[in-house]
Amino acid sequence: MKLELRGITKRFGDFTANDKISFTVHSGEIHALLGENGAGKSTLMNVLYGLLHAEEGEILIDDVPQHFSNPGDSMAAGIGMVHQHFMLVPVFTVAQNVVLGNEPTSAGGIIDLGKAREKVKEISDRFGFEVDPDALVEDLPVGVQQRVEIIKALSRDAEILILDEPSAVLTPQETDELMKTMLQLKNEGKIIIFITHKLREIKEVADVVTVIRRGKVVDTVSPKETQEKLAELMVGRAVLLNVHKEPQKYDEVLLKVENLSLIGEKGVPALNNVSFEVKKGEILSIAGVQGNGQTELAEVLLGLTKPTSGEVTLGNIDLTHKSVKQTLSTGVGYIPEDRNTDGLVGDFTLPENLVLDQSDVSPFAKWLNLNLPAINSNAINLIKQFDIRAGSAHSTASQLSGGNQQKVVVARELSRDLKLLVAAQPTRGVDVGSIEFIHQQIVNERDKGIPVVVISTELDEVSALADRIAVMFHGKIIGIVPGDTDRNTLGLMMAGIPPEQARKEA
Amino acid sequence: MSENNVAVVDKDADYKGDVLVPIQWKSPIAYGALTVLAAAIFVPFAGAGSITNFSFSQAGDLIEIPNVAIPSQPALIAIAVVLAGLCALSLKFALDRKKAPILVPLAFGLLFVTALLIFVLAGNPATLPVTSLLSGALFLSTPLVFGSMTGLICERVGIINIAIEGQLLAGAFLAAVVGSVAANPYAGLLAAPLAGALFGLVLAVFAIRYFVDQIIVGTILNVFILGLTNYLYSTVLTQNQGLNFPPPLPTYEIPILGQIPVLGPVLFKQNVVVYIMYALVIVLQILIFKSRWGLRLRACGEHPEAADTVGIKVNRTRFRNTILGGAVAGLGGAFYTVAAGLSFNQNMTSGQGFIALAVMIMGKWTPKNAIFAALVFGFANNLQITLTAMQISIVPAQFMLMLPYLVTIVAVAGVIGTVRAPAQEGVPYKN
């Protein structure tokens, strides 16, 4: 089997997301698409999957041109896709999700669940997946959910599998398992298109790498190229893969979190007796798989959510019972995990977004009025200082790229005199060049002597920044380990194994 | 195999004995207050030596149960003791941080209502007809059941349908007119769903095609249908009274089942609309959870992208089922006119379409629960009617009229937070 993309061009208004992209993949090949967030990889795959329609170009399977008007057509042609955000219905069972849209039925349109279960079991056994067909998807860990997605694709006889950033939500061990599955699929003669921006994974499994930058194919190379060369192709300039950090020089504990607990919506603890301390000039990274209480922890630190029990103190100030406004004015800087919902107002201009949390204090406010000259000059300074690339100083936040939007949030938070910085997923969906810059800004705050809490699900980020690493699992801190702890140990801890045992097993 | 291959997360395993869920005081406090009411008001004010009369049979029943006269005060004392026991039981469950089994609130509710009736009728020579109280409750809950089925079909597929009220009214109107013109109630019954479906179509076009806020479209439809039917009523129907004189649907008694004491006549001596309702609830309960149609319906309301990526046409599915939901409400509207042989009257649904939404929520978006929720409202409504008719009032009649709505507020407030709506209801799907 052979899949060929020939001159695919996809435009959104004036913006060209894919510009004449061509490449060919053969049976039993893992073809990696390497590119930064926003380079156009996902758009390209959505075109291939029939979710979007290209303005120009052709898709050919075994030299036969294909016309996909919806995902049903592409599935019929043997294409399956595992999306970055899983396309699973949380309240359905595994079997129901696998057969959805393709249901085996008996009389009266009643679904034959026996057949559905068999289908799941058969594929699951073939790959050693151990998936229970009757489990509710929402009760499954993300790694298992991803397997359900793979089973779903294979149950529709997919010969071509698209994996969109499959490791983004996995622990390192789960990623290893995934790599094994990919090789197994390759040996069965499937075509795999593997979208990623992680160089390590490409070196491990890919046969060919196509690098995409700003919607164009930059080059098709062998995965044996050095990491630096691959990174340079992806970003378009040489990249520093490490952050420079001064040695830690203070010993005074500033932030104290004691026995913090929070009962979540379903009556299950989202935070379970969480305690840690952060010293002056120290970065504590909170690692863990998404959804293990990190979001709630960040919200409690800011005062957005009141904890069920426990205390947060900064120096000698009790933050537990303060409102968000009081917490902010105490000098807490907060980079929220989702800039679009919590960090920015999309329709506001840059100057407005840059003073969102200070719009009622001097010098930006005067009685009932905003002091517009002060707000504008503040924006001009910060845009320069943080290298925010915007069409004009009065662009709205939604007109900026993800990396620049994030810089706006970082600039606003760091422009105040801070006593504590809480950064949740500070570089999610940000290009490599901006990651480097944002990391340096966070380290600069630390070097000034400010305690910093960095919450991140990316192990690379955790390791790059941390002086110490706390790993969260099911709302608990599994352990706090030094910043140079290796990935395997951290990965096992992220799966809930205590540090001593994790160290042994790793 | 490493640890992360464990297929299912044991939700209890990791935190037992650590942080404790706060104690839920809500139910013991509510039970306590009602028990105190029963013991401190009902018992002393019932009057010593007074009697409460109940009847359980109607004329012509095969097995006639004699009327029962209960000595009010001793009966109330006995009930108050049992209520106090249930109260303690609920307190124990709360302290153990467990959820009380459904039997506890059920038993408490039934006993409290019994106590209320004994108290209200104490010393009154009139006899309370239990059978007609219950059959009236079922009768009055019929439009609520149809309405809540409409609500849950639409919300399960992702469309919030506030226009149930209007769809019921439109169905009632068309059923009356067509039934009168054809001089056949069944013709009216067949026409009613068309009226509901028409306004389901309007809702679907605006909500799905043009992404207009679903609550706003629904509200406007309600106002529009009310205005339209009022206009037609006061012009066309008033001038041609023959257009608004539908013959009633006959009542059928199902052999054998209809002869079961008390419940037989309640459940199986009804007209065809009630029997259609039974069938509808059973069929929907099976199809929504077991069939291909139901799986796709729910997928569109829970995670439309997931449905789209497996080749299900989300907006087409939503479109069709919104119309289907409208048809169900229209059929329910026939209850007001042809089912009882009544003429159409202005605003004769009087807010029942909104109570149907409360029924849907209380029923947790499932047909079989909705029917029980509907019965609670139907009972509250009929109790109010029966007591008013018997000229028994402890409070002014206007307050009695509020009873069903009061029950709505309490019931919905009680279940909110414990039930989960379809995840993507009310969110347009743009692809």
Short mmCIF file of C-alpha atoms in Angstrom, two decimals, chain B residues 12 20 26 47 55 79 132-133 137 154 172 174 228 235 246 251 272 308 327 332 379 396:
data_model
loop_
_atom_site.label_atom_id
_atom_site.label_comp_id
_atom_site.label_asym_id
_atom_site.label_seq_id
_atom_site.Cartn_x
_atom_site.Cartn_y
_atom_site.Cartn_z
CA ASP B 12 -11.74 4.42 46.48
CA LEU B 20 -12.79 12.87 54.65
CA LYS B 26 -29.07 18.28 54.08
CA GLY B 47 -58.15 16.87 67.90
CA SER B 55 -62.33 5.09 50.50
CA ILE B 79 -46.59 7.72 61.89
CA SER B 132 -59.61 8.81 42.28
CA LEU B 133 -56.87 10.80 43.96
CA ALA B 137 -52.61 12.10 39.66
CA CYS B 154 -33.68 16.93 22.64
CA ALA B 172 -53.64 20.92 22.09
CA LEU B 174 -54.49 21.52 16.48
CA LEU B 228 -50.83 32.86 17.90
CA THR B 235 -61.09 35.30 16.31
CA PRO B 246 -63.82 17.95 19.87
CA THR B 251 -61.86 5.18 28.07
CA VAL B 272 -55.53 5.75 24.60
CA ASP B 308 -18.33 13.35 13.72
CA ALA B 327 -43.77 15.72 17.78
CA GLY B 332 -48.85 15.21 24.69
CA PHE B 379 -50.11 13.97 42.71
CA PRO B 396 -56.24 29.96 51.51
#
